[in-house]
XYZ file of C-alpha atoms in Angstrom:
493
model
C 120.961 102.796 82.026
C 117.609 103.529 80.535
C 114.173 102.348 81.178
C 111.683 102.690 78.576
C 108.640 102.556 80.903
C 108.039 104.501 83.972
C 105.476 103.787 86.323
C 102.975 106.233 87.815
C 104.096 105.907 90.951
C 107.743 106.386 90.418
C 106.374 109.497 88.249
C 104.467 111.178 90.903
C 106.928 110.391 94.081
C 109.815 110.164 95.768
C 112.141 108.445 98.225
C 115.477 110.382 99.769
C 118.672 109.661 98.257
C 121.423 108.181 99.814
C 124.833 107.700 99.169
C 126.611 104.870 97.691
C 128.717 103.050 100.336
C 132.674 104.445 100.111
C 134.718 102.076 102.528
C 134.565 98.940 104.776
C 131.964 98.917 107.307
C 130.697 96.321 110.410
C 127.177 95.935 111.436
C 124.974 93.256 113.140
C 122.523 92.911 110.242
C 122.774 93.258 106.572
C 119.379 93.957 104.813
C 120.010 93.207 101.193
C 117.036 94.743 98.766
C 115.389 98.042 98.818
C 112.166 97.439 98.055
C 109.203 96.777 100.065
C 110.070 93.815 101.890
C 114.129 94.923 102.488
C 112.261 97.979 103.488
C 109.997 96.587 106.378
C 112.311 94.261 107.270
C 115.410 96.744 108.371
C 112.504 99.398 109.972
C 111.229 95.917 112.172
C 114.985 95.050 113.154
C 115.856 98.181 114.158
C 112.485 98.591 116.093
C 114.206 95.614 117.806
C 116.923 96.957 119.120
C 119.516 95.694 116.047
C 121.806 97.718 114.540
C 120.898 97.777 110.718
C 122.254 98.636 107.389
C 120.204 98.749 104.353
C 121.852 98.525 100.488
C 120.613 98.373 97.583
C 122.174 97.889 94.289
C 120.309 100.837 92.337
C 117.845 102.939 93.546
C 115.684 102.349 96.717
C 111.834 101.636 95.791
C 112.597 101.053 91.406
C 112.084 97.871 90.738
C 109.086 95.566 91.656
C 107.289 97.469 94.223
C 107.767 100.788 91.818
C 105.586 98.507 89.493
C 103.039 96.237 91.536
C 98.969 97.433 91.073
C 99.502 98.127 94.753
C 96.575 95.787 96.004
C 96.848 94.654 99.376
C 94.760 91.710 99.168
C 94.316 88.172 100.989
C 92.327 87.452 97.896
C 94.998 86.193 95.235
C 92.871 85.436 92.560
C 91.376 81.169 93.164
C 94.021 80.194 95.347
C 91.748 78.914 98.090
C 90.428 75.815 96.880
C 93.937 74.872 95.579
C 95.921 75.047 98.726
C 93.034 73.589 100.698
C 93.401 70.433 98.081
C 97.239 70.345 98.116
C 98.340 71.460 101.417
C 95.744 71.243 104.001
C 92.716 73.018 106.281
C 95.167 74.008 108.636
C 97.890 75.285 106.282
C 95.212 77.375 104.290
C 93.643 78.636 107.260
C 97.123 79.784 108.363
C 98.190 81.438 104.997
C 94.924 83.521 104.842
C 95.444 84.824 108.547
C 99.133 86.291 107.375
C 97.988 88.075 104.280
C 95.321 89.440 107.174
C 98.042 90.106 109.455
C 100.182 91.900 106.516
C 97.659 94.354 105.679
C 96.518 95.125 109.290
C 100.262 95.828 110.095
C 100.460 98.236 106.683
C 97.509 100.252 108.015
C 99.079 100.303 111.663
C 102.429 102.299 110.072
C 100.029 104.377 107.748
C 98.423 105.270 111.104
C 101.712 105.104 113.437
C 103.989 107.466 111.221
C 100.793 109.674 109.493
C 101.826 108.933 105.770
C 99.785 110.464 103.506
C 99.435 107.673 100.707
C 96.084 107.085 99.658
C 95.739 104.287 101.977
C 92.113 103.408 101.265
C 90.421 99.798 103.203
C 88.254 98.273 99.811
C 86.519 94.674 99.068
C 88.166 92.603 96.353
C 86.265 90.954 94.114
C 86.393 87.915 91.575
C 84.325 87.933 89.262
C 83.473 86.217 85.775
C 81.437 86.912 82.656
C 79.731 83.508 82.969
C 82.125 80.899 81.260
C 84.113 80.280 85.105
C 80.760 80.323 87.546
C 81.763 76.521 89.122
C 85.625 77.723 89.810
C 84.230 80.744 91.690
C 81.968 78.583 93.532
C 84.026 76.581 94.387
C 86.069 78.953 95.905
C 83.000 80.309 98.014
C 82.975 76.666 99.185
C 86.429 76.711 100.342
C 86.143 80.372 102.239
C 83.371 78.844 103.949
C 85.361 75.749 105.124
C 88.420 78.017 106.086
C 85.751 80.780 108.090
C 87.098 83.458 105.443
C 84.287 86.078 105.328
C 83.023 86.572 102.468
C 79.789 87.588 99.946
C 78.948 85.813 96.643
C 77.535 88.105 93.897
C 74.806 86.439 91.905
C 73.875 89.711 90.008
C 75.705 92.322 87.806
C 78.516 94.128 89.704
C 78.048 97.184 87.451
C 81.123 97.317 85.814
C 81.212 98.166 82.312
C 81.542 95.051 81.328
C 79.063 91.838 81.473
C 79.493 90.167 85.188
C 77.369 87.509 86.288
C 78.846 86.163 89.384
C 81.595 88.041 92.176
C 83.163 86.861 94.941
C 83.738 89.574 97.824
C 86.362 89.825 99.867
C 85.870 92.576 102.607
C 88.556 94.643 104.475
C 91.689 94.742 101.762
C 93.031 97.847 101.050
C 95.588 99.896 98.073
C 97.871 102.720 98.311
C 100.720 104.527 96.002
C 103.421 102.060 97.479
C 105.721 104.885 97.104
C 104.351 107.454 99.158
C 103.895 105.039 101.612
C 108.045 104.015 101.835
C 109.055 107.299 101.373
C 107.675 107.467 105.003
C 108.743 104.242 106.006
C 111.753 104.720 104.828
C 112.250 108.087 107.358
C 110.926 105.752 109.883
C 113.503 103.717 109.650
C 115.903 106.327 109.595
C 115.102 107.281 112.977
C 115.227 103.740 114.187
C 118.915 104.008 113.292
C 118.645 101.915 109.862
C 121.698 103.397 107.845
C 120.754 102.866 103.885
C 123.259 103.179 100.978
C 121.983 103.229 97.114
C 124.221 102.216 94.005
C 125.891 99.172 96.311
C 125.825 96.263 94.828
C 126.750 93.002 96.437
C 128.988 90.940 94.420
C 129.720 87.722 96.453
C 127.885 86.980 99.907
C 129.808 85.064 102.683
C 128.731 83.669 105.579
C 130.108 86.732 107.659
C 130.987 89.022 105.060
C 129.262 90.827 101.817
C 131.701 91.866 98.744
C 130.508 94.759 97.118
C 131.133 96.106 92.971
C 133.592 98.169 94.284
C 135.498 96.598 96.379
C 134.159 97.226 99.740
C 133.627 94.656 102.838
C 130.593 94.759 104.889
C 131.353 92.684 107.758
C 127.473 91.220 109.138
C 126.290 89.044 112.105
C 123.276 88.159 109.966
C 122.203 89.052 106.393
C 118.944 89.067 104.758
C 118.461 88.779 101.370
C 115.026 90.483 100.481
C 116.240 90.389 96.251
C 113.401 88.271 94.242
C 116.487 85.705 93.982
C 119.083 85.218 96.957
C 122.175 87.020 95.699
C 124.826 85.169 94.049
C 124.062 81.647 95.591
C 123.093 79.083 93.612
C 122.905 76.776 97.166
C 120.184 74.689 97.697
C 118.708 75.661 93.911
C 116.036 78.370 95.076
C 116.474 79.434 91.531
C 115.357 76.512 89.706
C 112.983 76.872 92.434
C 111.412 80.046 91.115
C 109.720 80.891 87.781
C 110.034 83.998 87.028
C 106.779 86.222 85.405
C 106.266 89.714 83.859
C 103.123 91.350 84.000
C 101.717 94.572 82.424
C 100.045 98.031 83.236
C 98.114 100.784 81.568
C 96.894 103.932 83.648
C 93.605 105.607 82.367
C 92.738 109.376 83.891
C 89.299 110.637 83.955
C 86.991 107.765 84.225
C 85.277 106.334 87.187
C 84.317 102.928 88.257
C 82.767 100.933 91.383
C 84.462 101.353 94.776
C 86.779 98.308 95.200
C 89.411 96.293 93.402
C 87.964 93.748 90.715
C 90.080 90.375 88.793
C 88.282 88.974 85.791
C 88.649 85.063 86.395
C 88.297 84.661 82.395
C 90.318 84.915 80.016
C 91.825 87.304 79.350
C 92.386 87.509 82.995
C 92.522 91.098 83.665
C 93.437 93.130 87.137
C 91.820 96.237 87.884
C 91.827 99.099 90.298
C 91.066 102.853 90.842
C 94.044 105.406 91.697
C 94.213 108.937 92.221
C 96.085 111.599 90.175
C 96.634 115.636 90.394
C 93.194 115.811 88.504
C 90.789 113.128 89.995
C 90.742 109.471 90.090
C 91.937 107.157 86.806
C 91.791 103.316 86.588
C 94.840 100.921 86.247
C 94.162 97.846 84.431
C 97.180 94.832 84.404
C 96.873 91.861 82.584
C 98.879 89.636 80.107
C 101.469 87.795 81.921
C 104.342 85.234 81.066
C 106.909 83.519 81.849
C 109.839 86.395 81.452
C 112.168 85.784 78.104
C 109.702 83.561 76.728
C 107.358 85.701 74.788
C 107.112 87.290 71.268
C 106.241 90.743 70.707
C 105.400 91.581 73.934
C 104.145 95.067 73.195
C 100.976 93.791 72.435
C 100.303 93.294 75.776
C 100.003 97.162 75.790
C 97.919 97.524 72.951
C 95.942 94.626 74.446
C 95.488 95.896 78.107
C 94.880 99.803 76.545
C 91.715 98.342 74.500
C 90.235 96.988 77.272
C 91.107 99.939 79.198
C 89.569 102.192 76.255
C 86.665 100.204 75.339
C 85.326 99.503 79.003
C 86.730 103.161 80.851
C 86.724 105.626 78.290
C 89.256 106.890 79.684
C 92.617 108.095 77.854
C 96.186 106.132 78.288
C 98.474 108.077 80.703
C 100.828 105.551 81.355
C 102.080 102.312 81.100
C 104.655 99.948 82.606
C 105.526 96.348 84.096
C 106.525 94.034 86.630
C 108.445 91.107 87.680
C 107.322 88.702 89.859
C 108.541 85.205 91.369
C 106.238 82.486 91.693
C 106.707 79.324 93.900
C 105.480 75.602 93.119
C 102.886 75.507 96.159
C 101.955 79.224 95.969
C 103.588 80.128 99.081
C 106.791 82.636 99.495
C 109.768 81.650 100.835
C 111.108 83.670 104.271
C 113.178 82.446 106.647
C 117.012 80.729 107.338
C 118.346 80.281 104.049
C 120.098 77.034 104.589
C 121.006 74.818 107.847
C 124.856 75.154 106.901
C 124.171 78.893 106.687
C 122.377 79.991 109.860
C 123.037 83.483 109.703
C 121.355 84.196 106.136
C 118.155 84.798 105.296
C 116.164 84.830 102.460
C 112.173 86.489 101.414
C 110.861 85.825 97.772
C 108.208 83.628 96.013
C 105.639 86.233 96.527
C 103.496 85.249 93.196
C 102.260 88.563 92.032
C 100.675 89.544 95.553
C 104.065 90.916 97.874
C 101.877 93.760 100.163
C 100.698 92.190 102.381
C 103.496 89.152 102.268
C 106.060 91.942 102.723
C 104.519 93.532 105.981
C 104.104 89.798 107.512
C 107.459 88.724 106.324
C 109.288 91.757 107.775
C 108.062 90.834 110.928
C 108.729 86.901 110.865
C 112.331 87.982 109.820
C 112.738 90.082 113.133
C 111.488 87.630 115.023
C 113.441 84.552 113.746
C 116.554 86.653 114.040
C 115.997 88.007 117.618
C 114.776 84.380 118.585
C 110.884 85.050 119.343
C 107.520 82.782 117.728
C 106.744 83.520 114.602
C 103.246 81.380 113.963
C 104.361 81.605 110.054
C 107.540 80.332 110.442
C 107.191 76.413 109.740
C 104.966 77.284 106.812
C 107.115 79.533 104.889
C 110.115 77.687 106.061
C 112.696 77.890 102.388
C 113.766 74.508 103.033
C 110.647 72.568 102.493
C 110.926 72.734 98.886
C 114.292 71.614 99.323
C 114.186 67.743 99.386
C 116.181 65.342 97.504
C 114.073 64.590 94.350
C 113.900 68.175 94.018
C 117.188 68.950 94.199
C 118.848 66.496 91.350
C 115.506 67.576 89.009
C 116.481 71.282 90.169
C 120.422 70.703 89.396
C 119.707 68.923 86.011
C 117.805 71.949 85.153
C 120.890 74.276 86.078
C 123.104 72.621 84.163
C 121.197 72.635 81.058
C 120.532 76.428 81.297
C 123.758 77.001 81.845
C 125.426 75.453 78.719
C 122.022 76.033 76.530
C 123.370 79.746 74.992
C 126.391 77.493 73.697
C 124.932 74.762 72.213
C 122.391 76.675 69.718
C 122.801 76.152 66.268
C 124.459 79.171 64.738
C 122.427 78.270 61.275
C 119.296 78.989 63.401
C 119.792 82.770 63.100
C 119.879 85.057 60.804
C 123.062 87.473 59.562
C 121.289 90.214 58.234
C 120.843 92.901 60.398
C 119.293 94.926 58.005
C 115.756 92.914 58.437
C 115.640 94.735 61.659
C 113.306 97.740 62.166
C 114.452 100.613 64.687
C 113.266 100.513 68.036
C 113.570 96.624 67.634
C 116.156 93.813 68.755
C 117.344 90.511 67.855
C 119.829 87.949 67.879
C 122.069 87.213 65.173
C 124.721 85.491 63.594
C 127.416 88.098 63.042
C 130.300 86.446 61.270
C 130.035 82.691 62.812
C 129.255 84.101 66.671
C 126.098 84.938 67.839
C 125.339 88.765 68.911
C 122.311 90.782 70.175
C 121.861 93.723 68.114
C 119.543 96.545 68.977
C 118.444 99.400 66.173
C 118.059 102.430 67.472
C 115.518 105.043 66.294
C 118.087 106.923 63.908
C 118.773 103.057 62.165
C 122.329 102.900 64.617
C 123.436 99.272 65.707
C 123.809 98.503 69.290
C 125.912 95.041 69.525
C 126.054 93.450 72.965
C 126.798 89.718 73.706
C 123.455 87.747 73.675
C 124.864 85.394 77.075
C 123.524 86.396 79.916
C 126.366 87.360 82.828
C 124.511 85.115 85.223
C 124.667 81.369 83.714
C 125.042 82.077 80.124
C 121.188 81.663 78.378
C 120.550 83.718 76.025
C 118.850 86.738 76.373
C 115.555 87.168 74.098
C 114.399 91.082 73.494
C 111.625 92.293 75.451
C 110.070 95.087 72.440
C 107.581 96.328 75.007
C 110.235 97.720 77.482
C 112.969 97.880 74.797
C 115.086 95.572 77.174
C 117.271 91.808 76.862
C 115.760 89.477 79.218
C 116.929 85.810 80.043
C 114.132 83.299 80.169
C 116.245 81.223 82.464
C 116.367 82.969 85.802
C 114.952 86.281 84.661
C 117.917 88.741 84.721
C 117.481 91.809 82.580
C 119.374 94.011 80.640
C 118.695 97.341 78.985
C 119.191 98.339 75.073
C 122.747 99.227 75.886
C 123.480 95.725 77.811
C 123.435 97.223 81.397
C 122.098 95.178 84.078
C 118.462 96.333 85.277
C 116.926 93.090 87.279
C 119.174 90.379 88.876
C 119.911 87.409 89.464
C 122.743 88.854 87.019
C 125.001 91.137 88.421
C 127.443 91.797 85.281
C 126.590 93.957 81.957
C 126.097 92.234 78.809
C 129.603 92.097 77.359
């Protein structure tokens, strides 16, 4: 299994291994997910007095949180006016108070178990060049309903680039996500959370969890913390969730203004000090879409390092991306999975900003589960998105992704293989059946079946991270047809 892009973070730290689970086990809850939210969620549970086993079907800490910018923000770019329109005073008021809740209980466990990981409390700011002034306004109208504090800019910010107008948010914070659950993570430990790495779960009962190899973990209450709830295609959270990749570059040896900075125009671009072994660099992210659904996406390198280049100075170090699940209504999903399921539960839908979502979900989670008041829990509640118009639109859209990698035309592709360049991959019609093929850099073929193992889409090549993703519920493979990102569980044949 090989990644082509490594983040910074994954470079520079570490979590302890763990063993892969060997043999049947019992426990009261299953945590499902080893990334931030799985994470926070077990160390919460067993805080609570529950007896708690972590797995996760890699490595803990390598997918999305390995690759987030890290903010932990209440400010998610515009969002403010939007939910106040669609959803509500009260429902916006309460939204902003968890992401202020989620990053308050971050720096509490920074402070609680001394982890050293460049926890640092910033501002956030919005700001545009001049062409989106009335949408930031606007937004400074809706703080001010909602009592967000808050300072509008009406000057240059000095950045290195033209700003005309910001919008401050005080009291956020960032940290190297790593370093900071590599001590969670020991934290846990001593609460009595038992974690095992390279278990994946197969099939997911309502008492019981199948792993690859055969094993039975016997649960009193599972939650699934996996971007999409594994292996359950039950009340269509997938067709629920749309599924986004976003990019990175790292620049060392440059400085900018103390805080954390989103350009409202476009090209909307995400940006944020760190620090290194020699100083303090800049990470700039940028250039998202809908995963599968994009051609060559390494521009969005080239683009991202200009802008990093022309505005820093500073030279490339690094460079890698991210997957993220985004929600209708802009709110995640945490809580009971389904009525007919009472002892699952589900957190996902974070849309790009999971810090501070994580920290509050972990705790609704151990709350709903030991049976105290969560004040989020009716407005993250899964099942609101679950009515009936929703659900025949959502099942019609299952069903066509599902048959859509049979039904393509076979005349649509191409059967020379020889038009390929290495380092590139396609799809092609290999004697009348359709086949991904991936040229390596020595000019050797890869061939790998182009239907993804979850519903059967087919998989698009992702020439940025030299991967196979599907555009229909996101799963990703790598060069050789191995499974990287669910909801797919099952190599490319």
């Amino acid at each position: 299994m090989k990644r082509e892009n490594i983040s910074y973070w994954t470079e520079s730290a570490k979590v302890t291994d763990f063993p892969a689970l060997e043999q049947d086990i019992r426990t009261e809850v299953l945590v499902i997910g080893g990334g931030i939210a799985g994470i926070l969620a077990a160390y919460r549970l067993a805080e609570a007095g529950q007896d708690v086993t972590l797995v996760e079907g890699r490595k803990l800490v390598q997918e999305t949180t390995a690759n987030t910018t890290a903010k932990i923000t209440a400010q998610h770019h515009l969002m403010y006016q939007e939910i106040l329109k669609s959803q509500g005073e009260d429902k916006a008021k309460a939204f902003y108070q968890s992401q202020v809740d989620g990053i308050k209980a971050i720096e509490d466990l920074v402070q609680k178990h001394a982890i050293d990981c460049d926890f640092e409390k910033m501002s956030s700011t919005q700001v545009t060049d001049g062409r989106n002034e009335k949408a930031i306004r606007d937004e400074y109208e809706a703080y001010q309903t909602l009592g967000i504090k808050a300072r509008l800019h009406e000057e240059d910010l000095g950045l290195p680039f033209k700003t005309t107008l910001g919008l401050e948010m005080p009291d956020q914070a960032q940290f190297h996500p790593i370093k900071f659950l590599s001590g969670m993570v020991e934290a846990a430990v001593k609460a009595g959370v038992r974690f095992y790495e390279e278990t994946l779960i197969t099939e997911l009962g309502k008492i019981k969890a199948l792993t690859e190899k055969g094993h039975t973990i016997h649960f009193e209450k599972a939650v699934m913390a996996t971007h999409f709830p594994v292996n359950h295609l039950k009340n269509n959270y997938m067709s629920q969730l749309q599924i986004e990749r976003s990019y990175i570059v790292a620049a060392d040896g440059i400085d900018i203004p103390h805080g954390m900075y989103q350009t409202v125009d476009a090209p909307k671009r995400s940006i944020r000090h760190y620090h290194h072994e020699a100083g303090i660099g800049v990470l700039v992210g940028g250039e998202n879409h809908i995963t599968g659904a994009k051609d060559r996406t390494e521009e969005a390198y080239e683009k991202l390092g200009e802008f990093a280049q022309e505005n820093f100075k500073g030279h490339i170090t690094a460079q890698w991306s991210a997957q993220d699940m985004m929600t209708v209504d802009r709110m995640p999903l945490i809580g009971q999975y389904d009525k007919q399921d009472p002892n699952l539960y589900v957190i996902t839908g974070f849309n790009k900003f999971g810090m501070a979502t994580a920290a509050t979900a972990a705790q609704l989670i151990s709350d709903l589960i030991n049976r105290r008041h969560n004040p989020y829990e009716a407005l993250f509640r899964p099942e609101r998105i679950n009515t009936l118009g929703n659900q025949a639109k959502a099942l019609g859209k299952q069903i066509k992704d599902a048959v859509k990698g049979e039904t393509l035309a076979l005349k649509d592709y191409s059967t020379d293989t020889s038009e390929l360049k290495t380092g590139d991959g396609g799809i092609f019609n290999i004697e009348g059946k359709l086949q991904a093929v991936y040229k390596d850099d020595e000019g050797n073929e890869h061939h790998v079946s182009p239907f993804c193992t979850h519903l059967g889409c087919v998989v698009k090549f992702n020439g940025a991270e030299k991967t196979w993703d599907c555009p229909c519920h996101g799963s990703r493979f790598d060069r050789q047809g191995c499974v990287l990102e669910g909801p797919a569980t099952k190599d490319l044949k």
